[in-house]
Amino acid sequence: MKPLLLIILYCAAVTLPLLASWLVGGPPRPFRHELASGLGILAFSMILMEFVLSGRFKKISTGIGMDVTMRVHQMMARTALIFAMLHPFLYRGTASGGQRPWDPTRQLTITTDFYDLSSGITAFLLLPCLVLLAVGRTKLDYKYETWRLMHGIGATLIAALLLHHTVYAGRYGSQPVMTWLWLVMTGLAIVSLIYVYLVAPLRETARPWRVTSVTRLTPGQWEVTVAPEKHPGLDFKAGQFVWLNVGHSAFSLKENPFSICSAPAAGSKISFMIKELGDFTRTVGQIKPGTIAYLDGPYGSLTVDGRNEPGIALIAGGVGIAPLLGILRELRQTGDPRKVKLIYGNRTDNQIAFRDELDEEDVTYVVSEPTAAWQGEKGFIDPALIDRVFSPLEIKEWLFVMCGPGIMMDIVEDHLITRGTPSRHILSERFDYD
């Protein structure tokens, strides 16, 4: 789906309850109170849309990139949090309590019925906890699988609490039309969660894979290859990634995202380059051939399919070589005539993977902590290195594809744009945020 269409659909979905509330109408109230209701409505609708922005829907994440999808997910969650936090304080000073002679429908007052307010108060306390735990996830000492389960349960609980609060304590939510609208939107959000956690894994059980080999590439880096079992395999583009689950049930949360380093044209087997970093990756060397695996994907938009630039520049930092290797291999497998240059950075020279294969290409290695015997580029991938490797014409006309540490990609992108590279000629995906 096109990015502009996705933006339009998102804005329409988020503002639909607000528009419907305006159409339902009611007796006039001070602007501050209408603003409070509006912020509450927007916060709830944005929270429900967060279920769709989870990154597991290919029409969305592939259309605009997984990194953009997740960045929007984070930004909208924080915006919803601000709206939700402001919502109750704008009602301060409002007359509250039971029925008044001048307000038989209680449309001008705020209820003090604790049952009606309790769900909103609970959601008010839970929402900032959910957001803060997500922001600080990498700094907390618990497994990704644990956080993912907590995040999913917490988001579902908050949605249920807000539905109750909106229908029973809201001025507009109690209207039949609005009640049905909120029920439908909440239902769709829960259905999306059911799809991710139940339907998608159920489909994966019919398409199992088996590990065929586990090969050490360098100290701490491995290549894992899987083959489809009784099915044709995966239809993917070079540069994309999948969520890989090895040795567990298809319904297990023990899955991790890895870029595919093999070429689609090379056959049905798929290979991944995995670096020892977390709980699962430290045990990669212990995986036995024949172990069952499941793949959820493909995802990502870091592909050169359909591009017509005269040359392709691949810039990789560390394990970021994986998707770029897949692109390079596909270009060679399909006989693409375009010229390709690769810059591949690592901390030490013994971390350079697939060197025998890459030495056949136009490659520039750069090492930040070189040994005394190292004869190649030293330091980091920086503007000076970019200018040495690429001519001014190549910088302006070629396609630049990057994967690696965020700071590296920021520096290179800024420099390329300064030197005249059109932004549409720069492809990158980021997966680490604040």
Coordinates of C-alpha atoms in Angstrom, one line a residue:
M1 CA 0.0 0.0 0.0
K2 CA 1.2 3.5 -0.8
P3 CA 2.4 5.6 2.1
L4 CA 0.0 8.5 1.3
L5 CA -3.0 6.1 1.3
L6 CA -1.9 4.6 4.6
I7 CA -1.6 8.0 6.2
I8 CA -5.1 8.9 5.0
L9 CA -6.5 5.7 6.3
Y10 CA -4.9 6.2 9.7
C11 CA -6.1 9.8 10.1
A12 CA -9.6 8.7 9.0
A13 CA -9.7 5.9 11.6
V14 CA -8.4 8.0 14.4
T15 CA -10.7 11.0 13.8
L16 CA -13.8 8.9 13.0
P17 CA -15.0 8.8 16.6
L18 CA -14.4 12.5 17.0
L19 CA -16.4 13.3 13.9
A20 CA -19.2 11.0 15.0
S21 CA -19.3 12.6 18.5
W22 CA -19.6 16.0 16.8
L23 CA -22.5 14.7 14.7
V24 CA -24.2 13.2 17.8
G25 CA -24.0 16.6 19.4
G26 CA -25.5 17.7 22.8
P27 CA -26.2 20.7 24.9
P28 CA -23.5 23.4 24.7
R29 CA -20.6 23.2 27.2
P30 CA -17.6 25.4 27.9
F31 CA -14.8 24.9 25.3
R32 CA -12.5 23.5 28.0
H33 CA -14.9 20.6 28.6
E34 CA -15.3 19.9 24.9
L35 CA -11.5 19.9 24.5
A36 CA -11.3 17.4 27.4
S37 CA -13.8 15.1 25.7
G38 CA -12.0 15.5 22.4
L39 CA -8.6 14.6 23.8
G40 CA -10.1 11.6 25.5
I41 CA -11.7 10.4 22.3
L42 CA -8.5 10.9 20.3
A43 CA -6.4 9.1 22.9
F44 CA -8.7 6.1 22.9
S45 CA -8.9 5.8 19.1
M46 CA -5.1 6.2 18.8
I47 CA -4.6 3.5 21.4
L48 CA -6.8 1.2 19.4
M49 CA -4.9 1.9 16.2
E50 CA -1.7 1.0 18.0
F51 CA -2.7 -2.6 17.7
V52 CA -2.6 -2.3 13.9
L53 CA 0.8 -0.5 14.0
S54 CA 2.4 -3.4 15.7
G55 CA 4.6 -4.1 12.7
R56 CA 3.1 -7.6 12.0
F57 CA 0.9 -6.6 9.1
K58 CA 2.8 -6.8 5.8
K59 CA 0.5 -4.4 3.8
I60 CA 1.6 -1.7 6.3
S61 CA 5.2 -2.5 7.2
T62 CA 6.2 -3.5 3.7
G63 CA 4.5 -0.4 2.2
I64 CA 6.4 2.2 4.3
G65 CA 9.2 0.2 5.9
M66 CA 9.2 -1.6 9.3
D67 CA 11.3 1.1 10.9
V68 CA 8.8 3.8 9.9
T69 CA 5.9 1.7 11.1
M70 CA 7.5 1.2 14.5
R71 CA 8.5 4.8 14.8
V72 CA 5.0 5.9 14.1
H73 CA 3.8 3.3 16.6
Q74 CA 6.1 4.8 19.2
M75 CA 5.2 8.5 18.4
M76 CA 1.5 7.9 18.4
A77 CA 1.7 6.0 21.7
R78 CA 3.4 8.9 23.3
T79 CA 1.0 11.4 21.8
A80 CA -2.0 9.3 23.1
L81 CA -0.4 9.3 26.5
I82 CA -0.2 13.1 26.6
F83 CA -3.8 13.4 25.4
A84 CA -4.9 10.9 28.1
M85 CA -3.0 12.6 30.8
L86 CA -4.5 16.0 30.0
H87 CA -8.0 14.7 29.6
P88 CA -9.2 14.5 33.3
F89 CA -7.5 17.7 34.4
L90 CA -9.4 19.9 31.9
Y91 CA -12.6 19.0 33.9
R92 CA -11.4 20.5 37.1
G93 CA -13.9 22.8 38.7
T94 CA -16.8 21.2 36.9
A95 CA -19.9 20.6 38.9
S96 CA -20.2 16.9 39.5
G97 CA -22.5 14.5 41.2
G98 CA -26.0 13.1 40.7
Q99 CA -28.9 14.3 38.7
R100 CA -29.7 18.0 38.7
P101 CA -33.2 19.6 38.0
W102 CA -31.7 21.7 35.2
D103 CA -29.8 18.7 33.7
P104 CA -32.1 15.7 33.7
T105 CA -29.9 13.8 31.2
R106 CA -26.7 14.6 33.2
Q107 CA -25.1 15.8 29.9
L108 CA -23.8 19.0 31.5
T109 CA -22.2 17.3 34.5
I110 CA -19.5 14.7 35.2
T111 CA -20.4 11.6 37.1
T112 CA -18.9 10.7 40.5
D113 CA -20.1 7.1 40.3
F114 CA -16.9 5.3 41.2
Y115 CA -17.9 2.3 39.2
D116 CA -18.0 4.4 36.0
L117 CA -14.8 6.3 36.9
S118 CA -12.8 3.3 38.2
S119 CA -12.0 1.9 34.8
G120 CA -10.8 5.3 33.5
I121 CA -8.7 5.8 36.6
T122 CA -7.1 2.4 36.3
A123 CA -6.3 3.0 32.6
F124 CA -4.9 6.4 33.5
L125 CA -2.4 4.7 35.8
L126 CA -1.6 1.8 33.6
L127 CA -1.0 3.7 30.3
P128 CA 2.1 5.6 31.4
C129 CA 3.5 2.4 32.9
L130 CA 3.0 0.6 29.6
V131 CA 4.7 3.4 27.6
L132 CA 7.6 3.8 30.0
L133 CA 8.3 0.1 30.0
A134 CA 8.4 0.1 26.2
V135 CA 10.7 3.1 26.1
G136 CA 13.1 1.6 28.6
R137 CA 12.8 -2.0 27.4
T138 CA 16.4 -2.4 26.4
K139 CA 17.6 -1.1 29.7
L140 CA 15.6 -3.5 31.8
D141 CA 16.9 -6.9 32.8
Y142 CA 14.2 -9.2 31.4
K143 CA 13.8 -11.2 28.2
Y144 CA 12.2 -9.8 25.0
E145 CA 9.6 -12.6 25.1
T146 CA 8.5 -11.6 28.6
W147 CA 8.2 -7.9 27.6
R148 CA 6.3 -8.8 24.5
L149 CA 3.7 -10.8 26.5
M150 CA 3.4 -8.1 29.1
H151 CA 3.0 -5.4 26.4
G152 CA 0.3 -7.3 24.7
I153 CA -1.7 -8.1 27.8
G154 CA -1.3 -4.6 29.1
A155 CA -2.5 -3.0 25.9
T156 CA -5.5 -5.3 25.8
L157 CA -6.4 -4.5 29.4
I158 CA -6.1 -0.8 28.8
A159 CA -8.3 -1.0 25.7
A160 CA -11.0 -2.9 27.7
L161 CA -10.9 -0.4 30.6
L162 CA -11.1 2.6 28.2
L163 CA -14.1 1.0 26.4
H164 CA -15.9 0.6 29.7
H165 CA -15.0 4.2 30.9
T166 CA -16.0 5.7 27.5
V167 CA -19.4 4.0 27.3
Y168 CA -20.4 4.4 31.0
A169 CA -18.7 7.7 32.0
G170 CA -18.4 9.6 28.7
R171 CA -20.9 12.2 27.5
Y172 CA -20.8 11.0 23.9
G173 CA -19.8 7.3 24.4
S174 CA -23.1 6.5 26.0
Q175 CA -25.0 7.4 22.9
P176 CA -26.1 4.2 21.1
V177 CA -24.3 5.1 17.8
M178 CA -21.1 5.9 19.6
T179 CA -21.3 2.8 21.8
W180 CA -21.5 0.6 18.7
L181 CA -18.7 2.5 17.0
W182 CA -16.4 2.0 20.0
L183 CA -17.4 -1.7 20.3
V184 CA -16.6 -2.3 16.6
M185 CA -13.2 -0.4 16.8
T186 CA -12.2 -2.2 20.0
G187 CA -13.3 -5.5 18.5
L188 CA -11.1 -4.9 15.4
A189 CA -8.1 -4.1 17.6
I190 CA -8.6 -7.3 19.6
V191 CA -9.0 -9.3 16.3
S192 CA -5.7 -7.9 15.1
L193 CA -4.1 -9.2 18.3
I194 CA -5.7 -12.6 17.8
Y195 CA -4.4 -12.7 14.3
V196 CA -0.8 -12.0 15.4
Y197 CA -0.8 -14.4 18.4
L198 CA -3.1 -17.2 17.1
V199 CA -4.0 -17.1 13.4
A200 CA -0.6 -16.4 12.0
P201 CA 1.1 -19.0 14.1
L202 CA -1.6 -21.5 13.1
R203 CA -0.8 -20.9 9.5
E204 CA 2.9 -21.3 10.2
T205 CA 2.3 -24.8 11.5
A206 CA 1.3 -25.9 8.0
R207 CA 4.6 -24.5 6.6
P208 CA 7.4 -25.8 8.8
W209 CA 11.1 -25.5 8.1
R210 CA 14.1 -27.6 9.1
V211 CA 17.6 -26.4 10.0
T212 CA 20.0 -27.9 7.4
S213 CA 23.3 -26.4 8.7
V214 CA 24.8 -24.1 11.3
T215 CA 28.2 -22.7 10.3
R216 CA 30.6 -20.5 12.3
L217 CA 31.6 -17.5 10.2
T218 CA 33.8 -15.6 12.6
P219 CA 34.1 -15.6 16.4
G220 CA 30.6 -14.9 17.6
Q221 CA 28.9 -14.9 14.2
W222 CA 27.1 -17.8 12.6
E223 CA 25.2 -18.7 9.4
V224 CA 22.0 -20.7 9.9
T225 CA 20.4 -22.2 6.9
V226 CA 16.8 -23.6 6.8
A227 CA 14.9 -25.5 4.2
P228 CA 11.2 -25.8 3.6
E229 CA 9.5 -29.1 4.6
K230 CA 6.9 -30.2 2.1
H231 CA 6.1 -26.8 0.8
P232 CA 7.6 -24.5 -1.9
G233 CA 9.3 -22.1 0.5
L234 CA 9.1 -18.3 1.0
D235 CA 8.4 -15.7 -1.6
F236 CA 10.7 -12.8 -0.6
K237 CA 12.8 -10.0 -2.0
A238 CA 16.5 -9.7 -1.4
G239 CA 17.1 -7.4 1.7
Q240 CA 13.9 -8.4 3.6
F241 CA 13.8 -10.1 7.0
V242 CA 11.6 -12.6 8.9
W243 CA 10.8 -13.5 12.4
L244 CA 12.7 -16.8 13.1
N245 CA 11.5 -19.3 15.6
V246 CA 13.9 -22.3 16.1
G247 CA 13.1 -25.4 18.2
H248 CA 9.8 -24.1 19.6
S249 CA 6.1 -24.3 19.0
A250 CA 4.7 -22.0 16.3
F251 CA 2.7 -20.3 19.0
S252 CA 5.8 -19.6 21.1
L253 CA 6.9 -16.0 21.7
K254 CA 10.5 -17.1 21.4
E255 CA 11.1 -15.6 17.9
N256 CA 13.6 -13.0 16.7
P257 CA 13.9 -10.9 13.6
F258 CA 16.8 -11.7 11.3
S259 CA 17.6 -10.5 7.8
I260 CA 17.9 -13.0 5.0
C261 CA 21.4 -13.1 3.6
S262 CA 20.7 -15.6 0.8
A263 CA 19.3 -14.6 -2.6
P264 CA 15.7 -15.5 -3.7
A265 CA 17.1 -16.8 -7.0
A266 CA 19.4 -19.2 -5.3
G267 CA 16.6 -21.7 -4.4
S268 CA 14.2 -22.5 -1.6
K269 CA 16.8 -22.7 1.2
I270 CA 17.1 -19.5 3.3
S271 CA 20.2 -18.4 5.2
F272 CA 20.6 -16.0 8.1
M273 CA 23.7 -14.3 9.5
I274 CA 23.3 -14.3 13.3
K275 CA 25.6 -12.5 15.8
E276 CA 25.8 -13.6 19.4
L277 CA 24.2 -10.9 21.4
G278 CA 21.1 -12.0 23.3
D279 CA 19.6 -15.0 25.1
F280 CA 18.8 -16.9 21.9
T281 CA 21.7 -15.8 19.7
R282 CA 24.2 -17.0 22.3
T283 CA 23.0 -20.5 21.8
V284 CA 23.0 -20.5 18.0
G285 CA 26.0 -22.8 17.9
Q286 CA 24.1 -25.4 19.8
I287 CA 21.3 -25.8 17.2
K288 CA 21.4 -29.2 15.6
P289 CA 20.6 -29.9 11.9
G290 CA 17.0 -31.2 11.6
T291 CA 15.7 -28.9 14.3
I292 CA 12.2 -27.6 13.4
A293 CA 11.8 -23.9 12.6
Y294 CA 9.0 -21.5 11.7
L295 CA 9.3 -18.3 9.7
D296 CA 6.9 -15.3 9.9
G297 CA 7.5 -13.0 7.0
P298 CA 8.8 -11.6 4.8
Y299 CA 8.9 -8.0 6.1
G300 CA 10.9 -4.9 5.3
S301 CA 11.3 -2.5 2.4
L302 CA 15.2 -2.6 2.1
T303 CA 15.1 -3.9 -1.4
V304 CA 16.4 -2.7 -4.8
D305 CA 13.7 -4.4 -6.9
G306 CA 12.3 -2.0 -9.5
R307 CA 15.0 0.5 -9.1
N308 CA 16.8 1.9 -12.2
E309 CA 19.7 3.9 -10.8
P310 CA 23.0 3.3 -12.8
G311 CA 24.9 1.9 -9.8
I312 CA 24.3 0.5 -6.3
A313 CA 26.3 1.5 -3.2
L314 CA 26.0 -1.0 -0.3
I315 CA 27.2 0.4 3.1
A316 CA 27.2 -2.1 6.0
G317 CA 28.2 -1.9 9.6
G318 CA 28.8 -5.2 11.4
V319 CA 26.0 -7.7 11.2
G320 CA 24.2 -5.2 8.9
I321 CA 26.0 -6.9 6.1
A322 CA 23.3 -9.7 6.1
P323 CA 20.5 -8.0 4.1
L324 CA 23.1 -6.3 1.8
L325 CA 24.7 -9.6 1.2
G326 CA 21.4 -10.9 0.1
I327 CA 21.0 -8.0 -2.3
L328 CA 24.5 -8.5 -3.7
R329 CA 24.0 -12.2 -4.2
E330 CA 20.7 -11.6 -6.0
L331 CA 22.3 -9.0 -8.3
R332 CA 24.9 -11.6 -9.2
Q333 CA 22.5 -14.5 -9.5
T334 CA 20.3 -12.5 -11.9
G335 CA 23.1 -11.1 -14.0
D336 CA 22.3 -7.5 -13.1
P337 CA 24.8 -5.4 -15.2
R338 CA 25.0 -2.4 -12.9
K339 CA 28.2 -1.6 -11.1
V340 CA 28.2 -2.2 -7.3
K341 CA 30.5 -0.9 -4.6
L342 CA 30.5 -2.2 -1.0
I343 CA 31.8 -0.6 2.2
Y344 CA 31.9 -3.0 5.1
G345 CA 32.8 -1.8 8.5
N346 CA 33.7 -3.8 11.6
R347 CA 35.4 -3.4 15.0
T348 CA 38.2 -5.8 14.2
D349 CA 39.4 -7.6 11.1
N350 CA 38.6 -11.0 12.4
Q351 CA 34.9 -10.0 12.4
I352 CA 34.7 -9.7 8.6
A353 CA 32.3 -12.4 7.4
F354 CA 32.2 -14.0 4.0
R355 CA 35.5 -12.5 3.1
D356 CA 36.4 -15.0 0.4
E357 CA 33.2 -14.2 -1.4
L358 CA 33.3 -10.5 -0.9
D359 CA 37.0 -10.2 -2.0
E360 CA 35.7 -10.9 -5.5
E361 CA 33.6 -7.7 -5.4
D362 CA 34.5 -4.0 -5.4
V363 CA 34.7 -3.8 -1.6
T364 CA 36.3 -1.5 0.9
Y365 CA 36.8 -2.9 4.4
V366 CA 37.2 -0.5 7.3
V367 CA 38.2 -1.5 10.8
S368 CA 37.9 0.6 13.9
E369 CA 40.3 -1.4 16.1
P370 CA 42.9 -2.8 13.6
T371 CA 45.7 -5.2 14.3
A372 CA 49.3 -4.3 13.5
A373 CA 49.0 -6.4 10.3
W374 CA 45.9 -4.7 9.0
Q375 CA 46.5 -3.0 5.7
G376 CA 43.0 -1.7 4.9
E377 CA 41.0 1.4 5.9
K378 CA 41.1 2.3 9.6
G379 CA 38.6 4.1 11.7
F380 CA 34.8 4.4 11.0
I381 CA 32.5 4.8 8.0
D382 CA 32.5 8.5 7.8
P383 CA 32.1 11.3 5.3
A384 CA 35.8 11.3 4.4
L385 CA 35.6 7.6 3.5
I386 CA 32.5 8.1 1.5
D387 CA 34.2 10.8 -0.6
R388 CA 37.2 8.5 -1.2
V389 CA 35.2 5.6 -2.4
F390 CA 32.6 7.3 -4.5
S391 CA 33.0 9.9 -7.1
P392 CA 30.8 13.1 -7.1
L393 CA 28.8 11.7 -10.0
E394 CA 28.2 8.4 -8.2
I395 CA 27.1 10.2 -5.1
K396 CA 24.5 12.1 -7.1
E397 CA 23.2 9.3 -9.3
W398 CA 23.7 6.0 -7.5
L399 CA 21.3 4.2 -5.1
F400 CA 22.7 4.0 -1.6
V401 CA 21.5 1.1 0.6
M402 CA 22.6 1.1 4.2
C403 CA 22.3 -1.2 7.2
G404 CA 24.2 -1.0 10.5
P405 CA 24.4 1.1 13.7
G406 CA 22.0 4.1 13.7
I407 CA 24.7 6.6 14.3
M408 CA 26.6 5.4 11.2
M409 CA 23.5 5.6 9.0
D410 CA 22.7 9.1 10.4
I411 CA 26.2 10.4 9.6
V412 CA 26.3 8.9 6.1
E413 CA 22.8 10.0 5.2
D414 CA 23.4 13.6 6.3
H415 CA 26.6 13.7 4.3
L416 CA 25.1 12.2 1.2
I417 CA 22.2 14.7 1.2
T418 CA 24.7 17.5 1.7
R419 CA 26.7 16.3 -1.3
G420 CA 23.6 16.2 -3.5
T421 CA 22.2 12.6 -3.2
P422 CA 18.4 12.8 -3.6
S423 CA 16.6 11.4 -0.5
R424 CA 14.8 8.9 -2.8
H425 CA 18.2 7.4 -3.6
I426 CA 18.8 6.4 0.0
L427 CA 17.4 3.2 1.5
S428 CA 17.8 2.3 5.1
E429 CA 15.9 0.7 8.0
R430 CA 16.4 1.4 11.7
F431 CA 15.2 -0.9 14.5
D432 CA 16.7 0.7 17.6
Y433 CA 15.0 3.9 19.1
D434 CA 15.0 5.8 22.3

